[in-house]
Amino acid sequence: MAQISGAAVMFLLLLTVSLFCQDTAAWACCRRYSKGQLPVHLIRGYSIQTIHAICNINAIIFHTYGGRKMCADPTQPWVTDSIQKLTKRAWALKKQKKEKLILN
């Protein structure tokens, strides 16, 4: 039987881990935009994706209350409108929380 050196085993292990990490990152990346519009009342929050090595498009990733994600084109008017509404909602919640702390 052929013997495998410790260095060869370590190299194969690192190669396997790096391939897994790249595959995981690619899975979390929007590669195309979803069709249709998402009603703002279903959106819990959003994240911004910029073009980089793995992700080939700029996108807004909307996160729903149901745990789903939707990739949207940041240049679409409904997307920018939804972001504005979410920002207003966040400020209102922050203000409400602050007022509640003051009263208690």
PDB file of C-alpha atoms in Angstrom:
ATOM      1  CA  MET A   1       0.000   0.000   0.000  1.00  0.00           C
ATOM      2  CA  ALA A   2       1.147   3.508  -0.697  1.00  0.00           C
ATOM      3  CA  GLN A   3       1.686   5.790   2.228  1.00  0.00           C
ATOM      4  CA  ILE A   4       0.342   9.330   2.209  1.00  0.00           C
ATOM      5  CA  SER A   5       2.406  11.981   3.910  1.00  0.00           C
ATOM      6  CA  GLY A   6       0.953  14.211   6.598  1.00  0.00           C
ATOM      7  CA  ALA A   7       1.480  17.244   4.353  1.00  0.00           C
ATOM      8  CA  ALA A   8      -0.558  15.639   1.556  1.00  0.00           C
ATOM      9  CA  VAL A   9      -3.405  14.836   3.946  1.00  0.00           C
ATOM     10  CA  MET A  10      -3.358  18.406   5.282  1.00  0.00           C
ATOM     11  CA  PHE A  11      -3.378  19.806   1.732  1.00  0.00           C
ATOM     12  CA  LEU A  12      -6.394  17.685   0.762  1.00  0.00           C
ATOM     13  CA  LEU A  13      -8.209  18.682   3.939  1.00  0.00           C
ATOM     14  CA  LEU A  14      -7.597  22.401   3.329  1.00  0.00           C
ATOM     15  CA  LEU A  15      -8.645  22.052  -0.312  1.00  0.00           C
ATOM     16  CA  THR A  16     -11.908  20.373   0.700  1.00  0.00           C
ATOM     17  CA  VAL A  17     -12.684  23.038   3.309  1.00  0.00           C
ATOM     18  CA  SER A  18     -11.941  25.896   0.894  1.00  0.00           C
ATOM     19  CA  LEU A  19     -14.215  24.393  -1.768  1.00  0.00           C
ATOM     20  CA  PHE A  20     -16.998  24.004   0.795  1.00  0.00           C
ATOM     21  CA  CYS A  21     -16.613  27.635   1.911  1.00  0.00           C
ATOM     22  CA  GLN A  22     -16.788  28.909  -1.673  1.00  0.00           C
ATOM     23  CA  ASP A  23     -19.888  26.842  -2.345  1.00  0.00           C
ATOM     24  CA  THR A  24     -21.560  28.180   0.806  1.00  0.00           C
ATOM     25  CA  ALA A  25     -20.789  31.781  -0.145  1.00  0.00           C
ATOM     26  CA  ALA A  26     -22.168  31.234  -3.644  1.00  0.00           C
ATOM     27  CA  TRP A  27     -25.388  29.850  -2.186  1.00  0.00           C
ATOM     28  CA  ALA A  28     -25.945  33.062  -0.188  1.00  0.00           C
ATOM     29  CA  CYS A  29     -25.532  35.202  -3.309  1.00  0.00           C
ATOM     30  CA  CYS A  30     -28.234  36.621  -5.589  1.00  0.00           C
ATOM     31  CA  ARG A  31     -27.452  35.610  -9.155  1.00  0.00           C
ATOM     32  CA  ARG A  32     -30.643  37.026 -10.667  1.00  0.00           C
ATOM     33  CA  TYR A  33     -33.569  39.160  -9.573  1.00  0.00           C
ATOM     34  CA  SER A  34     -36.824  37.635  -8.374  1.00  0.00           C
ATOM     35  CA  LYS A  35     -39.925  38.324 -10.421  1.00  0.00           C
ATOM     36  CA  GLY A  36     -42.749  40.422  -9.042  1.00  0.00           C
ATOM     37  CA  GLN A  37     -43.020  42.833  -6.165  1.00  0.00           C
ATOM     38  CA  LEU A  38     -43.062  42.019  -2.490  1.00  0.00           C
ATOM     39  CA  PRO A  39     -45.633  43.863  -0.351  1.00  0.00           C
ATOM     40  CA  VAL A  40     -43.811  45.950   2.250  1.00  0.00           C
ATOM     41  CA  HIS A  41     -45.930  44.596   5.126  1.00  0.00           C
ATOM     42  CA  LEU A  42     -44.344  41.159   4.532  1.00  0.00           C
ATOM     43  CA  ILE A  43     -40.783  42.507   4.738  1.00  0.00           C
ATOM     44  CA  ARG A  44     -38.935  42.246   8.036  1.00  0.00           C
ATOM     45  CA  GLY A  45     -35.697  43.834   6.818  1.00  0.00           C
ATOM     46  CA  TYR A  46     -33.166  43.886   4.028  1.00  0.00           C
ATOM     47  CA  SER A  47     -29.492  43.567   3.231  1.00  0.00           C
ATOM     48  CA  ILE A  48     -27.421  45.026   0.420  1.00  0.00           C
ATOM     49  CA  GLN A  49     -25.395  42.889  -1.972  1.00  0.00           C
ATOM     50  CA  THR A  50     -22.690  44.496  -4.077  1.00  0.00           C
ATOM     51  CA  ILE A  51     -20.842  43.013  -7.011  1.00  0.00           C
ATOM     52  CA  HIS A  52     -17.753  41.050  -5.940  1.00  0.00           C
ATOM     53  CA  ALA A  53     -15.888  37.894  -6.888  1.00  0.00           C
ATOM     54  CA  ILE A  54     -18.806  35.508  -6.466  1.00  0.00           C
ATOM     55  CA  CYS A  55     -21.884  37.746  -6.777  1.00  0.00           C
ATOM     56  CA  ASN A  56     -22.283  39.198 -10.259  1.00  0.00           C
ATOM     57  CA  ILE A  57     -25.131  41.668  -9.605  1.00  0.00           C
ATOM     58  CA  ASN A  58     -25.979  44.471  -7.195  1.00  0.00           C
ATOM     59  CA  ALA A  59     -29.117  43.523  -5.308  1.00  0.00           C
ATOM     60  CA  ILE A  60     -31.324  44.286  -2.352  1.00  0.00           C
ATOM     61  CA  ILE A  61     -32.119  41.108  -0.452  1.00  0.00           C
ATOM     62  CA  PHE A  62     -35.469  41.465   1.296  1.00  0.00           C
ATOM     63  CA  HIS A  63     -35.984  39.242   4.360  1.00  0.00           C
ATOM     64  CA  THR A  64     -39.593  38.300   5.074  1.00  0.00           C
ATOM     65  CA  TYR A  65     -41.270  37.509   8.375  1.00  0.00           C
ATOM     66  CA  GLY A  66     -41.645  33.942   7.095  1.00  0.00           C
ATOM     67  CA  GLY A  67     -37.872  33.537   6.818  1.00  0.00           C
ATOM     68  CA  ARG A  68     -37.695  33.766   3.033  1.00  0.00           C
ATOM     69  CA  LYS A  69     -35.359  35.938   0.989  1.00  0.00           C
ATOM     70  CA  MET A  70     -36.098  37.787  -2.231  1.00  0.00           C
ATOM     71  CA  CYS A  71     -33.495  39.300  -4.550  1.00  0.00           C
ATOM     72  CA  ALA A  72     -34.602  42.661  -5.956  1.00  0.00           C
ATOM     73  CA  ASP A  73     -33.157  45.130  -8.453  1.00  0.00           C
ATOM     74  CA  PRO A  74     -32.040  48.222  -6.495  1.00  0.00           C
ATOM     75  CA  THR A  75     -32.821  50.476  -9.482  1.00  0.00           C
ATOM     76  CA  GLN A  76     -36.537  49.618  -9.492  1.00  0.00           C
ATOM     77  CA  PRO A  77     -38.832  52.305  -8.018  1.00  0.00           C
ATOM     78  CA  TRP A  78     -40.805  49.809  -5.899  1.00  0.00           C
ATOM     79  CA  VAL A  79     -37.543  48.644  -4.284  1.00  0.00           C
ATOM     80  CA  THR A  80     -36.390  52.149  -3.317  1.00  0.00           C
ATOM     81  CA  ASP A  81     -39.911  52.933  -2.084  1.00  0.00           C
ATOM     82  CA  SER A  82     -39.913  49.798   0.082  1.00  0.00           C
ATOM     83  CA  ILE A  83     -36.514  50.717   1.547  1.00  0.00           C
ATOM     84  CA  GLN A  84     -37.817  54.192   2.438  1.00  0.00           C
ATOM     85  CA  LYS A  85     -40.881  52.697   4.132  1.00  0.00           C
ATOM     86  CA  LEU A  86     -38.732  50.218   6.064  1.00  0.00           C
ATOM     87  CA  THR A  87     -36.434  53.031   7.191  1.00  0.00           C
ATOM     88  CA  LYS A  88     -39.419  55.067   8.415  1.00  0.00           C
ATOM     89  CA  ARG A  89     -40.756  51.999  10.226  1.00  0.00           C
ATOM     90  CA  ALA A  90     -37.388  51.457  11.935  1.00  0.00           C
ATOM     91  CA  TRP A  91     -37.186  55.106  13.059  1.00  0.00           C
ATOM     92  CA  ALA A  92     -40.750  54.966  14.396  1.00  0.00           C
ATOM     93  CA  LEU A  93     -39.969  51.810  16.387  1.00  0.00           C
ATOM     94  CA  LYS A  94     -36.777  53.362  17.737  1.00  0.00           C
ATOM     95  CA  LYS A  95     -38.650  56.509  18.774  1.00  0.00           C
ATOM     96  CA  GLN A  96     -41.419  54.451  20.371  1.00  0.00           C
ATOM     97  CA  LYS A  97     -38.874  52.405  22.322  1.00  0.00           C
ATOM     98  CA  LYS A  98     -37.097  55.542  23.513  1.00  0.00           C
ATOM     99  CA  GLU A  99     -40.368  57.126  24.693  1.00  0.00           C
ATOM    100  CA  LYS A 100     -41.305  53.923  26.499  1.00  0.00           C
ATOM    101  CA  LEU A 101     -37.963  53.932  28.339  1.00  0.00           C
ATOM    102  CA  ILE A 102     -38.476  57.552  29.394  1.00  0.00           C
ATOM    103  CA  LEU A 103     -41.958  56.823  30.773  1.00  0.00           C
ATOM    104  CA  ASN A 104     -40.797  53.821  32.799  1.00  0.00           C
TER     105      ASN A 104
END
